[in-house]
Amino acid sequence: MRTGGEMFSALRTRVGSGRRRPGRTLRPALAAGIGILLISCTPSAPAKKVSAHAPAVPGTGASASASTSTGASTGTGSGTGGRVYVTNQQDNTLSVVDAATYKVVATVPAGAAPEGVAVAKDGKHVYIANSGSARVSVVDARNNKIVTTVPVGKSPTGIGLSPDGRSLYVTNGSSNTVSVIDTRTSRVAATIPVGKSPVSVAFSRDGGRAYVANAGSGNLSVIDTRTRRVARHLSAGRSPVGVAITPDGESAYVADEVGKQVLVVATRTGKATAVQVGDGPFDVAVGPDGRFAYSADLGPGNVSVIDTGRHRVSTTIALGPPGTDPFNLEVTSKAVYVTNQGAGTLTVIDPTSNKVIATVIVGASPYGVAVS
């Protein structure tokens, strides 16, 4: 028999099976039906909230001008430059956010139920896994238009670019495979059988291994990228959905949604150490220097910051009340970016102070995030 937490988790987005999380309007009824008491939390002082979601201008792929919400603080952003790309699962769009000003500068038609997203090394192309159409969209980042689509397996969910930029690995949740796309030809070069309901993929720094989190089989498939075959499987909890690899390649950080934990799996031995985080951790990311990992905890609306040296949570960052649904993360040396599926926002966190510095309104049910 399932516990209340497991039932609540099962009602959320089960990307591996192609189902989406129920709409926010259903949350109170669902919570009452399974006897879950949601206790409100008091977040820290509000950060700048930018009302920046604008519809696409017909025929151009560009957005209308953005505005700052009434009462929100104004001013510039981090000054880091670049673009942040967010897929909006229910809008079928891609939000393009200026990383310096935290403004949405374009809203681009993406495909059916866009989920995972990746950016080419040179920043010229953006790749989107469309779970509703079994295709990957290739967007020209210079004009924000789709230049081609690539057929893959059923329910493509996660997408990862190899360190050399030559291959895209796409997890096909309903096909139990990974499609390998040659970025030079935009064609599938290989299809690799993995575990059940693969959700996400991450690479070792040297690109020799790709690690695939299989939610349905409770393990990681370790792919030898030279032979494009699964070399072995590593046990990874009850429902591994997110995976990230430390810079030294020695550890895989795995978000175990049902287990309410992040597992630190030794890539050589398979030994796992559990770190307890908030309910429903869906994604995990490791900072560029490897000192900290970040877990997006769906249930409480938090991000847990994990000290990788001590294997424990050093601080918890409140992004909003239950229902905010922090979903996926991307970490750079300058910022931690978090998509909030329930709130329809992108949160920007300063990794030095662990303070929320901006909240950007994007589309409906934001899912994936990538940074150029």
GROMACS .gro file of C-alpha atoms in nm:
model
  372
    1MET     CA    1   0.000   0.000   0.000
    2ARG     CA    2   0.130   0.344  -0.089
    3THR     CA    3   0.194   0.606   0.171
    4GLY     CA    4   0.033   0.949   0.140
    5GLY     CA    5   0.359   1.096   0.014
    6GLU     CA    6   0.391   0.833  -0.257
    7MET     CA    7   0.034   0.890  -0.373
    8PHE     CA    8   0.089   1.264  -0.385
    9SER     CA    9   0.408   1.212  -0.585
   10ALA     CA   10   0.229   0.984  -0.829
   11LEU     CA   11  -0.026   1.257  -0.898
   12ARG     CA   12   0.246   1.490  -1.019
   13THR     CA   13   0.406   1.492  -1.359
   14ARG     CA   14   0.513   1.143  -1.445
   15VAL     CA   15   0.724   1.239  -1.739
   16GLY     CA   16   0.851   0.891  -1.806
   17SER     CA   17   0.500   0.772  -1.887
   18GLY     CA   18   0.405   1.081  -2.082
   19ARG     CA   19   0.151   1.209  -1.827
   20ARG     CA   20   0.151   1.561  -1.690
   21ARG     CA   21   0.091   1.685  -1.340
   22PRO     CA   22  -0.275   1.775  -1.284
   23GLY     CA   23  -0.358   2.142  -1.316
   24ARG     CA   24  -0.322   2.364  -1.012
   25THR     CA   25  -0.700   2.396  -0.976
   26LEU     CA   26  -0.716   2.028  -0.885
   27ARG     CA   27  -0.458   2.050  -0.607
   28PRO     CA   28  -0.690   2.116  -0.306
   29ALA     CA   29  -0.924   1.833  -0.398
   30LEU     CA   30  -0.640   1.592  -0.462
   31ALA     CA   31  -0.465   1.683  -0.140
   32ALA     CA   32  -0.783   1.639   0.060
   33GLY     CA   33  -0.854   1.307  -0.106
   34ILE     CA   34  -0.527   1.159   0.006
   35GLY     CA   35  -0.524   1.323   0.347
   36ILE     CA   36  -0.226   1.550   0.303
   37LEU     CA   37  -0.206   1.858   0.520
   38LEU     CA   38  -0.025   2.140   0.346
   39ILE     CA   39   0.128   2.374   0.602
   40SER     CA   40   0.201   2.724   0.479
   41CYS     CA   41   0.555   2.848   0.519
   42THR     CA   42   0.675   3.206   0.552
   43PRO     CA   43   0.932   3.283   0.282
   44SER     CA   44   1.214   3.531   0.317
   45ALA     CA   45   1.178   3.890   0.202
   46PRO     CA   46   1.043   3.900  -0.152
   47ALA     CA   47   1.288   3.947  -0.434
   48LYS     CA   48   1.236   4.149  -0.746
   49LYS     CA   49   0.944   4.005  -0.943
   50VAL     CA   50   0.946   4.083  -1.310
   51SER     CA   51   0.624   4.053  -1.507
   52ALA     CA   52   0.791   3.962  -1.829
   53HIS     CA   53   0.576   3.706  -2.004
   54ALA     CA   54   0.450   3.841  -2.334
   55PRO     CA   55   0.280   3.659  -2.621
   56ALA     CA   56   0.467   3.597  -2.941
   57VAL     CA   57   0.426   3.854  -3.212
   58PRO     CA   58   0.254   3.671  -3.500
   59GLY     CA   59   0.487   3.576  -3.780
   60THR     CA   60   0.805   3.693  -3.608
   61GLY     CA   61   0.870   3.465  -3.311
   62ALA     CA   62   0.949   3.777  -3.106
   63SER     CA   63   0.765   3.889  -2.798
   64ALA     CA   64   0.588   4.210  -2.720
   65SER     CA   65   0.764   4.454  -2.489
   66ALA     CA   66   0.793   4.343  -2.128
   67SER     CA   67   0.685   4.543  -1.827
   68THR     CA   68   0.769   4.554  -1.458
   69SER     CA   69   0.485   4.455  -1.226
   70THR     CA   70   0.328   4.722  -1.005
   71GLY     CA   71   0.509   4.759  -0.673
   72ALA     CA   72   0.810   4.551  -0.777
   73SER     CA   73   1.156   4.695  -0.749
   74THR     CA   74   1.322   4.810  -1.066
   75GLY     CA   75   1.684   4.818  -1.178
   76THR     CA   76   1.918   4.595  -1.372
   77GLY     CA   77   1.995   4.230  -1.320
   78SER     CA   78   2.321   4.048  -1.264
   79GLY     CA   79   2.495   4.183  -1.571
   80THR     CA   80   2.606   3.832  -1.667
   81GLY     CA   81   2.479   3.856  -2.025
   82GLY     CA   82   2.361   3.558  -2.225
   83ARG     CA   83   2.018   3.403  -2.251
   84VAL     CA   84   1.813   3.172  -2.031
   85TYR     CA   85   1.575   2.939  -2.215
   86VAL     CA   86   1.264   2.800  -2.044
   87THR     CA   87   1.021   2.549  -2.195
   88ASN     CA   88   0.655   2.600  -2.107
   89GLN     CA   89   0.485   2.262  -2.111
   90GLN     CA   90   0.124   2.377  -2.132
   91ASP     CA   91   0.183   2.680  -2.355
   92ASN     CA   92   0.386   2.484  -2.610
   93THR     CA   93   0.634   2.771  -2.606
   94LEU     CA   94   0.992   2.862  -2.525
   95SER     CA   95   1.057   3.173  -2.314
   96VAL     CA   96   1.383   3.353  -2.391
   97VAL     CA   97   1.505   3.551  -2.088
   98ASP     CA   98   1.784   3.809  -2.092
   99ALA     CA   99   2.023   3.696  -1.816
  100ALA     CA  100   2.136   4.053  -1.750
  101THR     CA  101   1.795   4.218  -1.705
  102TYR     CA  102   1.570   3.918  -1.621
  103LYS     CA  103   1.328   4.023  -1.894
  104VAL     CA  104   1.154   3.788  -2.136
  105VAL     CA  105   1.276   3.910  -2.474
  106ALA     CA  106   1.097   3.652  -2.688
  107THR     CA  107   0.830   3.384  -2.667
  108VAL     CA  108   0.883   3.120  -2.933
  109PRO     CA  109   0.645   2.842  -3.052
  110ALA     CA  110   0.824   2.523  -2.951
  111GLY     CA  111   0.621   2.210  -3.026
  112ALA     CA  112   0.379   1.984  -2.840
  113ALA     CA  113   0.443   1.969  -2.463
  114PRO     CA  114   0.806   2.090  -2.462
  115GLU     CA  115   1.014   1.958  -2.174
  116GLY     CA  116   1.393   1.922  -2.179
  117VAL     CA  117   1.604   2.197  -2.339
  118ALA     CA  118   1.973   2.237  -2.427
  119VAL     CA  119   2.185   2.506  -2.592
  120ALA     CA  120   2.465   2.451  -2.844
  121LYS     CA  121   2.818   2.533  -2.731
  122ASP     CA  122   2.837   2.830  -2.965
  123GLY     CA  123   2.493   2.950  -2.854
  124LYS     CA  124   2.357   2.945  -3.210
  125HIS     CA  125   2.099   2.670  -3.164
  126VAL     CA  126   1.855   2.562  -2.895
  127TYR     CA  127   1.726   2.204  -2.878
  128ILE     CA  128   1.385   2.118  -2.732
  129ALA     CA  129   1.242   1.775  -2.648
  130ASN     CA  130   0.870   1.782  -2.733
  131SER     CA  131   0.709   1.500  -2.536
  132GLY     CA  132   0.374   1.540  -2.712
  133SER     CA  133   0.505   1.494  -3.065
  134ALA     CA  134   0.803   1.257  -3.032
  135ARG     CA  135   1.027   1.518  -3.192
  136VAL     CA  136   1.316   1.746  -3.105
  137SER     CA  137   1.285   2.104  -3.230
  138VAL     CA  138   1.601   2.284  -3.341
  139VAL     CA  139   1.570   2.661  -3.291
  140ASP     CA  140   1.798   2.918  -3.452
  141ALA     CA  141   1.886   3.136  -3.152
  142ARG     CA  142   1.967   3.433  -3.375
  143ASN     CA  143   1.610   3.477  -3.502
  144ASN     CA  144   1.421   3.251  -3.257
  145LYS     CA  145   1.271   3.035  -3.529
  146ILE     CA  146   1.253   2.657  -3.562
  147VAL     CA  147   1.479   2.547  -3.847
  148THR     CA  148   1.408   2.173  -3.832
  149THR     CA  149   1.258   1.896  -3.622
  150VAL     CA  150   1.407   1.553  -3.559
  151PRO     CA  151   1.188   1.242  -3.501
  152VAL     CA  152   1.292   1.047  -3.189
  153GLY     CA  153   1.122   0.795  -2.958
  154LYS     CA  154   0.795   0.825  -2.770
  155SER     CA  155   0.761   1.090  -2.498
  156PRO     CA  156   1.103   1.255  -2.526
  157THR     CA  157   1.165   1.421  -2.191
  158GLY     CA  158   1.527   1.491  -2.102
  159ILE     CA  159   1.794   1.623  -2.335
  160GLY     CA  160   2.167   1.661  -2.285
  161LEU     CA  161   2.448   1.793  -2.502
  162SER     CA  162   2.777   1.606  -2.498
  163PRO     CA  163   3.081   1.806  -2.379
  164ASP     CA  164   3.222   1.820  -2.731
  165GLY     CA  165   2.889   1.954  -2.861
  166ARG     CA  166   2.859   1.691  -3.132
  167SER     CA  167   2.585   1.474  -2.987
  168LEU     CA  168   2.248   1.525  -2.824
  169TYR     CA  169   2.121   1.249  -2.596
  170VAL     CA  170   1.741   1.243  -2.567
  171THR     CA  171   1.556   1.026  -2.314
  172ASN     CA  172   1.241   0.870  -2.459
  173GLY     CA  173   1.020   0.799  -2.158
  174SER     CA  174   0.765   0.573  -2.325
  175SER     CA  175   1.012   0.392  -2.551
  176ASN     CA  176   1.268   0.312  -2.279
  177THR     CA  177   1.543   0.435  -2.511
  178VAL     CA  178   1.787   0.717  -2.566
  179SER     CA  179   1.812   0.877  -2.910
  180VAL     CA  180   2.156   1.009  -3.005
  181ILE     CA  181   2.132   1.301  -3.248
  182ASP     CA  182   2.430   1.416  -3.452
  183THR     CA  183   2.420   1.795  -3.413
  184ARG     CA  184   2.603   1.847  -3.743
  185THR     CA  185   2.341   1.664  -3.949
  186SER     CA  186   2.036   1.691  -3.717
  187ARG     CA  187   1.976   1.318  -3.765
  188VAL     CA  188   1.948   1.028  -3.519
  189ALA     CA  189   2.281   0.844  -3.526
  190ALA     CA  190   2.190   0.574  -3.271
  191THR     CA  191   1.907   0.447  -3.051
  192ILE     CA  192   2.016   0.293  -2.721
  193PRO     CA  193   1.789   0.074  -2.503
  194VAL     CA  194   1.808   0.179  -2.136
  195GLY     CA  195   1.591   0.120  -1.826
  196LYS     CA  196   1.221   0.186  -1.777
  197SER     CA  197   1.085   0.539  -1.808
  198PRO     CA  198   1.412   0.729  -1.858
  199VAL     CA  199   1.373   1.092  -1.753
  200SER     CA  200   1.706   1.277  -1.762
  201VAL     CA  201   2.068   1.245  -1.874
  202ALA     CA  202   2.402   1.390  -1.762
  203PHE     CA  203   2.758   1.350  -1.885
  204SER     CA  204   3.095   1.303  -1.723
  205ARG     CA  205   3.320   1.602  -1.788
  206ASP     CA  206   3.534   1.411  -2.039
  207GLY     CA  207   3.223   1.295  -2.225
  208GLY     CA  208   3.314   0.928  -2.198
  209ARG     CA  209   3.004   0.836  -1.997
  210ALA     CA  210   2.639   0.939  -2.012
  211TYR     CA  211   2.424   0.867  -1.708
  212VAL     CA  212   2.050   0.815  -1.759
  213ALA     CA  213   1.802   0.828  -1.469
  214ASN     CA  214   1.537   0.558  -1.514
  215ALA     CA  215   1.236   0.640  -1.296
  216GLY     CA  216   1.059   0.312  -1.369
  217SER     CA  217   1.346   0.075  -1.290
  218GLY     CA  218   1.514   0.257  -1.003
  219ASN     CA  219   1.858   0.278  -1.156
  220LEU     CA  220   2.104   0.469  -1.370
  221SER     CA  221   2.204   0.338  -1.711
  222VAL     CA  222   2.572   0.415  -1.766
  223ILE     CA  223   2.635   0.454  -2.140
  224ASP     CA  224   2.979   0.425  -2.295
  225THR     CA  225   2.957   0.712  -2.543
  226ARG     CA  226   3.227   0.563  -2.767
  227THR     CA  227   3.045   0.235  -2.824
  228ARG     CA  228   2.699   0.385  -2.761
  229ARG     CA  229   2.605   0.090  -2.544
  230VAL     CA  230   2.503   0.055  -2.180
  231ALA     CA  231   2.813  -0.051  -1.989
  232ARG     CA  232   2.630  -0.119  -1.660
  233HIS     CA  233   2.347  -0.014  -1.432
  234LEU     CA  234   2.377   0.152  -1.090
  235SER     CA  235   2.103   0.126  -0.828
  236ALA     CA  236   1.957   0.470  -0.759
  237GLY     CA  237   1.662   0.459  -0.520
  238ARG     CA  238   1.292   0.416  -0.582
  239SER     CA  239   1.223   0.672  -0.853
  240PRO     CA  240   1.534   0.846  -0.989
  241VAL     CA  241   1.428   1.140  -1.205
  242GLY     CA  242   1.714   1.390  -1.201
  243VAL     CA  243   2.088   1.324  -1.228
  244ALA     CA  244   2.403   1.538  -1.219
  245ILE     CA  245   2.770   1.441  -1.222
  246THR     CA  246   3.040   1.606  -1.011
  247PRO     CA  247   3.328   1.775  -1.199
  248ASP     CA  248   3.570   1.499  -1.098
  249GLY     CA  249   3.334   1.233  -1.230
  250GLU     CA  250   3.347   1.039  -0.903
  251SER     CA  251   2.984   1.091  -0.795
  252ALA     CA  252   2.639   1.101  -0.948
  253TYR     CA  253   2.383   1.308  -0.759
  254VAL     CA  254   2.039   1.160  -0.811
  255ALA     CA  255   1.700   1.309  -0.724
  256ASP     CA  256   1.485   1.023  -0.593
  257GLU     CA  257   1.135   1.171  -0.607
  258VAL     CA  258   0.944   0.898  -0.424
  259GLY     CA  259   1.225   0.833  -0.177
  260LYS     CA  260   1.232   1.203  -0.075
  261GLN     CA  261   1.609   1.201  -0.096
  262VAL     CA  262   1.909   1.282  -0.305
  263LEU     CA  263   2.141   0.988  -0.347
  264VAL     CA  264   2.514   1.037  -0.389
  265VAL     CA  265   2.618   0.737  -0.600
  266ALA     CA  266   2.987   0.655  -0.638
  267THR     CA  267   3.032   0.605  -1.012
  268ARG     CA  268   3.308   0.346  -0.965
  269THR     CA  269   3.162   0.126  -0.693
  270GLY     CA  270   2.791   0.204  -0.702
  271LYS     CA  271   2.786   0.273  -0.328
  272ALA     CA  272   2.511   0.521  -0.242
  273THR     CA  273   2.484   0.776   0.038
  274ALA     CA  274   2.141   0.925   0.110
  275VAL     CA  275   2.084   1.296   0.177
  276GLN     CA  276   1.737   1.377   0.309
  277VAL     CA  277   1.579   1.677   0.136
  278GLY     CA  278   1.223   1.807   0.094
  279ASP     CA  279   0.929   1.608  -0.044
  280GLY     CA  280   0.935   1.517  -0.410
  281PRO     CA  281   1.283   1.619  -0.526
  282PHE     CA  282   1.255   1.626  -0.904
  283ASP     CA  283   1.587   1.758  -1.023
  284VAL     CA  284   1.941   1.804  -0.897
  285ALA     CA  285   2.235   2.009  -1.023
  286VAL     CA  286   2.598   2.040  -0.916
  287GLY     CA  287   2.779   2.375  -0.916
  288PRO     CA  288   3.074   2.425  -1.151
  289ASP     CA  289   3.329   2.395  -0.869
  290GLY     CA  290   3.161   2.086  -0.723
  291ARG     CA  291   3.128   2.231  -0.370
  292PHE     CA  292   2.749   2.239  -0.365
  293ALA     CA  293   2.459   2.054  -0.520
  294TYR     CA  294   2.105   2.187  -0.550
  295SER     CA  295   1.780   1.993  -0.523
  296ALA     CA  296   1.443   2.121  -0.649
  297ASP     CA  297   1.190   2.000  -0.389
  298LEU     CA  298   0.840   1.998  -0.534
  299GLY     CA  299   0.637   1.952  -0.217
  300PRO     CA  300   0.750   2.237   0.011
  301GLY     CA  301   0.846   2.479  -0.266
  302ASN     CA  302   1.214   2.488  -0.169
  303VAL     CA  303   1.561   2.441  -0.307
  304SER     CA  304   1.790   2.239  -0.081
  305VAL     CA  305   2.158   2.332  -0.095
  306ILE     CA  306   2.377   2.028  -0.032
  307ASP     CA  307   2.734   2.052   0.094
  308THR     CA  308   2.901   1.789  -0.123
  309GLY     CA  309   3.193   1.750   0.115
  310ARG     CA  310   2.970   1.663   0.411
  311HIS     CA  311   2.680   1.501   0.227
  312ARG     CA  312   2.420   1.707   0.408
  313VAL     CA  313   2.187   2.001   0.347
  314SER     CA  314   2.360   2.323   0.448
  315THR     CA  315   2.068   2.556   0.384
  316THR     CA  316   1.718   2.562   0.241
  317ILE     CA  317   1.594   2.838   0.011
  318ALA     CA  318   1.220   2.908   0.011
  319LEU     CA  319   1.088   2.992  -0.336
  320GLY     CA  320   0.722   3.006  -0.238
  321PRO     CA  321   0.446   2.815  -0.058
  322PRO     CA  322   0.341   2.456  -0.142
  323GLY     CA  323   0.214   2.467  -0.497
  324THR     CA  324   0.508   2.667  -0.630
  325ASP     CA  325   0.654   2.337  -0.752
  326PRO     CA  326   1.025   2.401  -0.817
  327PHE     CA  327   1.094   2.158  -1.096
  328ASN     CA  328   1.422   2.178  -1.287
  329LEU     CA  329   1.753   2.356  -1.227
  330GLU     CA  330   2.048   2.495  -1.416
  331VAL     CA  331   2.355   2.619  -1.228
  332THR     CA  332   2.633   2.852  -1.345
  333SER     CA  333   2.906   3.027  -1.150
  334LYS     CA  334   2.685   3.337  -1.141
  335ALA     CA  335   2.335   3.204  -1.074
  336VAL     CA  336   2.107   2.913  -0.996
  337TYR     CA  337   1.801   2.907  -1.222
  338VAL     CA  338   1.487   2.717  -1.115
  339THR     CA  339   1.164   2.661  -1.309
  340ASN     CA  340   0.853   2.665  -1.090
  341GLN     CA  341   0.589   2.458  -1.262
  342GLY     CA  342   0.296   2.550  -1.039
  343ALA     CA  343   0.375   2.922  -1.014
  344GLY     CA  344   0.461   2.974  -1.380
  345THR     CA  345   0.788   3.145  -1.293
  346LEU     CA  346   1.165   3.124  -1.320
  347THR     CA  347   1.355   3.192  -0.997
  348VAL     CA  348   1.710   3.330  -1.002
  349ILE     CA  349   1.928   3.261  -0.697
  350ASP     CA  350   2.266   3.410  -0.609
  351PRO     CA  351   2.484   3.104  -0.531
  352THR     CA  352   2.715   3.309  -0.307
  353SER     CA  353   2.448   3.440  -0.070
  354ASN     CA  354   2.180   3.178  -0.145
  355LYS     CA  355   1.931   3.464  -0.180
  356VAL     CA  356   1.655   3.488  -0.439
  357ILE     CA  357   1.744   3.786  -0.655
  358ALA     CA  358   1.469   3.770  -0.919
  359THR     CA  359   1.146   3.593  -1.005
  360VAL     CA  360   1.050   3.608  -1.372
  361ILE     CA  361   0.699   3.533  -1.496
  362VAL     CA  362   0.721   3.297  -1.792
  363GLY     CA  363   0.462   3.063  -1.949
  364ALA     CA  364   0.222   2.800  -1.821
  365SER     CA  365   0.383   2.504  -1.646
  366PRO     CA  366   0.752   2.585  -1.709
  367TYR     CA  367   0.959   2.269  -1.727
  368GLY     CA  368   1.317   2.276  -1.858
  369VAL     CA  369   1.584   2.546  -1.832
  370ALA     CA  370   1.915   2.600  -2.012
  371VAL     CA  371   2.164   2.887  -2.024
  372SER     CA  372   2.380   3.014  -2.310
   0.00000   0.00000   0.00000
